Amino acid sequence: MSAKEKQGFSLYFLIAFGLAWLCQVGGCMALLQQKNAVLYQLALIATMFCPLLAVLLVQKVFLRQPVGIGWKVQGKRRFWLAAWFGPAVFTLLGAVLYFAVFPSRLDFSCSWLVAAYGGEMDAQTLRSELGVSTLSYLLQNGLFAVILAPAINMFPALGEEVGWRGYMMPRLKERFGLLNGRLLGGVVWGVWHWPLMLLVGYEYGTNYLGAPVLGLVVWCVVCFALNTLLDLLYEKTGCIWVSAIAHGAFNAIAALPQVLITPADAYYNVLGPMPIGLISVLPMLAVAVGLTLHQMKQEQ
């Protein structure tokens, strides 16, 4: 990179973090002080587009260069299928691993759903009046998350993918190498979420094992694993839409295993059963590390 391109890279981080953290803090204050969940959700959506805006400002305004993102729909079918269905596979494997370690935490009593419905109806009433049970909830929401949600969620996810995978990762790998670049990229992506985690308990809640430090660390591990797989998809296809689909699919399916625990066991969310837990992320982490080491060996 030239000296000006290095300046542009630094400017990218300043904009991507600065604007996103303003949105995050503003949205959190709206939720905490005004109980305005709609404004909070809008702030989250705006946050996701800050990396895209940062890329446009740096490349088009500061450097006056093409954006350099692979917009063309291309790539082998297996990578598109991996992007669409891979997150569901990792979510399932992570949940199975978590409950293999903690079998006593597997709960089919519908207690999580009872709490989610405000405790106004017990499990039997939910089944008889609304037709809602743990199995029906998993099937209905699981099918939606696997079949339709990736196509819907990829549009907000695109805002992040253009910035992180399309712009940031090629430059980090060029400067620090494949493994170190992906490690650093995962940490950067994880830290970018920290205001939400610290202020409103994004992902793990506010009362969990090792809060708040353990959650911040585990989230960076999760982001490294997911960043690696999304980066690999973009590498193999040259199409940013593929990584956006995978990102959207992960967002859609990741929370589903939570229905299989009691509300009290949410204290251990930092461990699992969602794939953002330290135990449940292990299958995805193992594949991410294995593929990266395989790439490094091939390059040698």
Short mmCIF file of C-alpha atoms in Angstrom, two decimals:
data_model
loop_
_atom_site.label_atom_id
_atom_site.label_comp_id
_atom_site.label_asym_id
_atom_site.label_seq_id
_atom_site.Cartn_x
_atom_site.Cartn_y
_atom_site.Cartn_z
CA MET A 1 0.00 0.00 0.00
CA SER A 2 1.12 3.54 -0.70
CA ALA A 3 1.42 6.08 2.11
CA LYS A 4 -1.93 7.62 1.19
CA GLU A 5 -3.60 4.20 1.03
CA LYS A 6 -2.29 3.48 4.53
CA GLN A 7 -3.80 6.76 5.66
CA GLY A 8 -7.05 5.74 4.02
CA PHE A 9 -6.98 2.39 5.83
CA SER A 10 -6.58 4.17 9.16
CA LEU A 11 -9.35 6.58 8.21
CA TYR A 12 -11.59 3.61 7.42
CA PHE A 13 -11.31 2.32 10.99
CA LEU A 14 -11.87 5.79 12.42
CA ILE A 15 -15.10 6.18 10.45
CA ALA A 16 -16.33 2.59 10.81
CA PHE A 17 -15.84 2.64 14.57
CA GLY A 18 -16.71 6.27 15.21
CA LEU A 19 -20.04 6.29 13.41
CA ALA A 20 -20.98 2.79 14.58
CA TRP A 21 -20.23 3.53 18.23
CA LEU A 22 -22.29 6.72 18.03
CA CYS A 23 -25.20 4.69 16.65
CA GLN A 24 -24.72 1.98 19.26
CA VAL A 25 -24.55 4.35 22.21
CA GLY A 26 -27.50 6.37 20.90
CA GLY A 27 -29.60 3.27 20.38
CA CYS A 28 -28.70 1.91 23.81
CA MET A 29 -29.63 5.19 25.49
CA ALA A 30 -32.97 5.17 23.67
CA LEU A 31 -33.62 1.68 24.99
CA LEU A 32 -32.38 2.28 28.54
CA GLN A 33 -33.82 5.73 29.16
CA GLN A 34 -36.86 5.88 26.89
CA LYS A 35 -37.66 2.15 26.60
CA ASN A 36 -37.79 2.77 22.85
CA ALA A 37 -37.09 -0.64 21.31
CA VAL A 38 -37.94 0.55 17.80
CA LEU A 39 -35.32 3.29 17.86
CA TYR A 40 -32.82 0.82 19.31
CA GLN A 41 -33.44 -1.63 16.44
CA LEU A 42 -33.10 1.16 13.88
CA ALA A 43 -29.79 2.14 15.48
CA LEU A 44 -28.58 -1.46 15.15
CA ILE A 45 -29.47 -1.49 11.46
CA ALA A 46 -27.70 1.84 10.95
CA THR A 47 -24.67 0.43 12.76
CA MET A 48 -24.40 -2.42 10.26
CA PHE A 49 -24.09 0.02 7.36
CA CYS A 50 -21.29 2.08 8.93
CA PRO A 51 -18.46 -0.12 7.52
CA LEU A 52 -19.98 0.23 4.02
CA LEU A 53 -20.19 4.00 4.42
CA ALA A 54 -16.60 4.08 5.65
CA VAL A 55 -15.40 2.22 2.55
CA LEU A 56 -17.25 4.59 0.22
CA LEU A 57 -15.90 7.69 1.95
CA VAL A 58 -12.33 6.42 1.96
CA GLN A 59 -12.20 4.98 -1.55
CA LYS A 60 -14.43 7.41 -3.42
CA VAL A 61 -13.85 10.67 -1.55
CA PHE A 62 -10.42 10.42 0.08
CA LEU A 63 -8.51 8.22 -2.39
CA ARG A 64 -10.72 8.76 -5.46
CA GLN A 65 -10.34 5.09 -6.39
CA PRO A 66 -12.77 2.30 -7.27
CA VAL A 67 -14.26 0.60 -4.23
CA GLY A 68 -12.73 -2.72 -5.30
CA ILE A 69 -15.53 -4.96 -4.01
CA GLY A 70 -16.64 -8.09 -5.88
CA TRP A 71 -20.30 -7.34 -6.59
CA LYS A 72 -20.72 -9.76 -9.51
CA VAL A 73 -22.78 -12.86 -8.74
CA GLN A 74 -20.32 -15.68 -9.28
CA GLY A 75 -18.62 -18.61 -7.57
CA LYS A 76 -19.12 -22.35 -7.48
CA ARG A 77 -22.42 -23.69 -6.27
CA ARG A 78 -20.90 -25.50 -3.29
CA PHE A 79 -19.76 -22.21 -1.76
CA TRP A 80 -23.25 -20.72 -2.09
CA LEU A 81 -24.71 -23.82 -0.46
CA ALA A 82 -22.12 -23.65 2.31
CA ALA A 83 -23.01 -20.00 2.90
CA TRP A 84 -26.74 -20.73 3.02
CA PHE A 85 -26.76 -23.91 5.13
CA GLY A 86 -23.38 -23.92 6.88
CA PRO A 87 -24.46 -21.68 9.79
CA ALA A 88 -27.35 -24.05 10.57
CA VAL A 89 -24.96 -27.02 10.60
CA PHE A 90 -22.55 -25.26 12.98
CA THR A 91 -25.44 -24.16 15.19
CA LEU A 92 -26.68 -27.75 15.44
CA LEU A 93 -23.22 -29.17 16.11
CA GLY A 94 -22.54 -26.54 18.75
CA ALA A 95 -25.81 -27.25 20.56
CA VAL A 96 -25.20 -31.01 20.47
CA LEU A 97 -21.71 -30.51 21.92
CA TYR A 98 -22.98 -28.20 24.65
CA PHE A 99 -25.72 -30.59 25.78
CA ALA A 100 -23.29 -33.50 25.61
CA VAL A 101 -21.17 -31.63 28.15
CA PHE A 102 -24.16 -30.40 30.20
CA PRO A 103 -26.99 -32.90 29.58
CA SER A 104 -28.92 -31.72 32.65
CA ARG A 105 -29.44 -28.32 31.01
CA LEU A 106 -31.42 -29.72 28.10
CA ASP A 107 -35.03 -28.68 28.75
CA PHE A 108 -38.13 -29.67 26.75
CA SER A 109 -40.61 -28.36 29.30
CA CYS A 110 -41.26 -25.18 27.32
CA SER A 111 -40.09 -23.02 30.24
CA TRP A 112 -38.15 -20.67 27.97
CA LEU A 113 -41.22 -20.10 25.82
CA VAL A 114 -43.39 -19.54 28.88
CA ALA A 115 -40.98 -16.80 29.96
CA ALA A 116 -40.84 -15.39 26.43
CA TYR A 117 -44.63 -15.04 26.41
CA GLY A 118 -44.43 -13.02 29.60
CA GLY A 119 -45.40 -15.84 31.93
CA GLU A 120 -49.09 -15.18 31.25
CA MET A 121 -49.68 -18.78 30.15
CA ASP A 122 -48.18 -22.02 31.31
CA ALA A 123 -46.78 -24.65 28.92
CA GLN A 124 -50.05 -26.56 28.70
CA THR A 125 -52.03 -23.42 27.87
CA LEU A 126 -49.50 -22.44 25.22
CA ARG A 127 -49.94 -25.82 23.56
CA SER A 128 -53.74 -25.96 23.80
CA GLU A 129 -54.59 -22.35 22.92
CA LEU A 130 -51.74 -21.26 20.65
CA GLY A 131 -50.37 -24.58 19.46
CA VAL A 132 -46.92 -23.55 20.65
CA SER A 133 -44.50 -26.12 22.01
CA THR A 134 -40.74 -26.47 22.03
CA LEU A 135 -40.88 -28.78 19.00
CA SER A 136 -43.29 -26.59 17.01
CA TYR A 137 -41.24 -23.50 17.77
CA LEU A 138 -38.01 -25.17 16.68
CA LEU A 139 -39.54 -26.51 13.47
CA GLN A 140 -41.31 -23.32 12.46
CA ASN A 141 -38.53 -20.92 13.28
CA GLY A 142 -35.81 -23.32 12.19
CA LEU A 143 -37.32 -23.79 8.74
CA PHE A 144 -37.73 -20.05 8.31
CA ALA A 145 -34.17 -19.39 9.49
CA VAL A 146 -32.72 -21.97 7.11
CA ILE A 147 -34.86 -21.44 4.01
CA LEU A 148 -35.92 -17.80 3.84
CA ALA A 149 -34.05 -15.72 6.41
CA PRO A 150 -30.61 -15.79 4.71
CA ALA A 151 -32.05 -14.04 1.65
CA ILE A 152 -33.69 -11.39 3.84
CA ASN A 153 -30.87 -10.86 6.32
CA MET A 154 -28.15 -10.61 3.68
CA PHE A 155 -29.13 -7.01 2.86
CA PRO A 156 -28.31 -5.48 6.26
CA ALA A 157 -25.40 -7.93 6.60
CA LEU A 158 -24.00 -6.58 3.33
CA GLY A 159 -23.20 -3.30 5.07
CA GLU A 160 -20.74 -5.09 7.32
CA GLU A 161 -19.45 -7.54 4.72
CA VAL A 162 -18.34 -4.81 2.32
CA GLY A 163 -16.30 -3.23 5.10
CA TRP A 164 -14.91 -6.21 6.98
CA ARG A 165 -14.50 -8.94 4.40
CA GLY A 166 -14.44 -6.88 1.21
CA TYR A 167 -12.15 -4.06 2.33
CA MET A 168 -10.47 -4.81 5.68
CA MET A 169 -9.48 -8.46 5.36
CA PRO A 170 -7.50 -8.31 2.08
CA ARG A 171 -5.40 -5.48 3.53
CA LEU A 172 -4.83 -7.14 6.91
CA LYS A 173 -3.77 -10.40 5.23
CA GLU A 174 -1.45 -8.54 2.89
CA ARG A 175 0.25 -6.83 5.81
CA PHE A 176 0.20 -9.49 8.55
CA GLY A 177 -0.21 -12.79 6.73
CA LEU A 178 -3.14 -15.18 6.52
CA LEU A 179 -3.41 -16.42 10.11
CA ASN A 180 -2.43 -13.19 11.87
CA GLY A 181 -4.62 -11.17 9.54
CA ARG A 182 -7.65 -13.31 10.31
CA LEU A 183 -6.91 -13.27 14.03
CA LEU A 184 -6.61 -9.49 14.05
CA GLY A 185 -9.67 -9.11 11.84
CA GLY A 186 -11.73 -11.21 14.25
CA VAL A 187 -10.62 -9.14 17.23
CA VAL A 188 -11.37 -5.88 15.42
CA TRP A 189 -14.83 -7.10 14.46
CA GLY A 190 -15.45 -8.29 18.02
CA VAL A 191 -14.34 -5.04 19.67
CA TRP A 192 -16.59 -3.12 17.26
CA HIS A 193 -19.59 -4.69 19.10
CA TRP A 194 -18.36 -3.97 22.62
CA PRO A 195 -20.47 -0.85 23.40
CA LEU A 196 -23.66 -2.84 22.78
CA MET A 197 -22.40 -5.67 24.96
CA LEU A 198 -21.37 -3.43 27.83
CA LEU A 199 -24.42 -1.16 27.80
CA VAL A 200 -27.36 -3.48 27.12
CA GLY A 201 -25.95 -6.99 27.27
CA TYR A 202 -25.93 -7.67 23.54
CA GLU A 203 -25.53 -11.42 22.85
CA TYR A 204 -25.02 -12.71 26.43
CA GLY A 205 -27.16 -10.44 28.60
CA THR A 206 -25.84 -8.50 31.58
CA ASN A 207 -25.88 -11.22 34.25
CA TYR A 208 -23.85 -14.18 33.07
CA LEU A 209 -20.87 -16.26 34.08
CA GLY A 210 -17.76 -14.07 34.17
CA ALA A 211 -19.61 -10.91 33.15
CA PRO A 212 -18.61 -8.64 31.57
CA VAL A 213 -15.02 -9.61 30.77
CA LEU A 214 -15.55 -13.24 29.76
CA GLY A 215 -18.25 -12.28 27.29
CA LEU A 216 -16.03 -9.70 25.61
CA VAL A 217 -13.23 -12.26 25.19
CA VAL A 218 -15.48 -15.11 24.04
CA TRP A 219 -17.18 -12.83 21.53
CA CYS A 220 -13.80 -12.05 19.95
CA VAL A 221 -13.14 -15.81 19.67
CA VAL A 222 -16.52 -16.24 17.97
CA CYS A 223 -15.79 -13.33 15.65
CA PHE A 224 -12.42 -14.83 14.71
CA ALA A 225 -14.07 -18.14 13.77
CA LEU A 226 -16.91 -16.55 11.83
CA ASN A 227 -14.66 -13.91 10.24
CA THR A 228 -12.36 -16.67 8.98
CA LEU A 229 -15.17 -18.63 7.33
CA LEU A 230 -16.77 -15.52 5.80
CA ASP A 231 -13.38 -14.38 4.54
CA LEU A 232 -12.77 -17.80 3.02
CA LEU A 233 -16.11 -17.68 1.20
CA TYR A 234 -15.26 -14.27 -0.24
CA GLU A 235 -11.80 -15.49 -1.22
CA LYS A 236 -13.16 -18.53 -3.04
CA THR A 237 -15.95 -16.74 -4.91
CA GLY A 238 -14.88 -13.11 -5.24
CA CYS A 239 -18.54 -12.32 -4.56
CA ILE A 240 -19.48 -10.26 -1.51
CA TRP A 241 -23.07 -11.54 -1.70
CA VAL A 242 -21.91 -15.01 -0.67
CA SER A 243 -20.41 -13.86 2.62
CA ALA A 244 -23.44 -11.59 3.17
CA ILE A 245 -25.76 -14.61 2.83
CA ALA A 246 -23.67 -16.60 5.32
CA HIS A 247 -23.63 -13.66 7.74
CA GLY A 248 -27.39 -13.29 7.41
CA ALA A 249 -27.95 -17.01 7.86
CA PHE A 250 -25.87 -17.01 11.04
CA ASN A 251 -27.83 -14.07 12.45
CA ALA A 252 -31.07 -15.90 11.70
CA ILE A 253 -30.28 -19.26 13.24
CA ALA A 254 -27.83 -18.56 16.07
CA ALA A 255 -30.36 -17.80 18.82
CA LEU A 256 -32.59 -20.83 18.17
CA PRO A 257 -30.93 -23.31 20.60
CA GLN A 258 -31.77 -20.99 23.48
CA VAL A 259 -35.31 -22.40 23.50
CA LEU A 260 -33.84 -25.67 24.81
CA ILE A 261 -32.68 -24.25 28.16
CA THR A 262 -34.46 -22.86 31.18
CA PRO A 263 -34.43 -19.08 31.74
CA ALA A 264 -32.20 -19.65 34.79
CA ASP A 265 -29.57 -21.37 32.63
CA ALA A 266 -29.25 -18.21 30.51
CA TYR A 267 -26.57 -17.40 33.11
CA TYR A 268 -24.36 -19.82 31.15
CA ASN A 269 -25.07 -18.35 27.69
CA VAL A 270 -21.41 -17.39 27.44
CA LEU A 271 -20.72 -21.15 27.23
CA GLY A 272 -23.65 -22.22 25.02
CA PRO A 273 -25.90 -23.69 23.64
CA MET A 274 -25.96 -20.94 21.01
CA PRO A 275 -22.93 -21.01 18.67
CA ILE A 276 -21.68 -17.79 20.27
CA GLY A 277 -20.80 -19.69 23.48
CA LEU A 278 -17.30 -20.81 24.34
CA ILE A 279 -18.21 -24.50 24.11
CA SER A 280 -20.72 -24.29 21.27
CA VAL A 281 -18.36 -22.32 19.04
CA LEU A 282 -15.76 -25.09 19.09
CA PRO A 283 -16.97 -26.91 15.93
CA MET A 284 -16.91 -23.66 13.94
CA LEU A 285 -13.59 -22.66 15.48
CA ALA A 286 -12.02 -26.01 14.67
CA VAL A 287 -13.07 -25.78 11.02
CA ALA A 288 -11.88 -22.16 10.78
CA VAL A 289 -8.45 -22.97 12.21
CA GLY A 290 -8.15 -26.19 10.20
CA LEU A 291 -8.95 -24.50 6.90
CA THR A 292 -6.57 -21.63 7.62
CA LEU A 293 -3.71 -23.99 8.47
CA HIS A 294 -4.48 -26.00 5.32
CA GLN A 295 -4.30 -22.81 3.23
CA MET A 296 -1.00 -21.85 4.82
CA LYS A 297 0.43 -25.27 4.06
CA GLN A 298 -0.70 -25.05 0.43
CA GLU A 299 0.84 -21.59 0.04
CA GLN A 300 4.20 -22.89 1.32
#
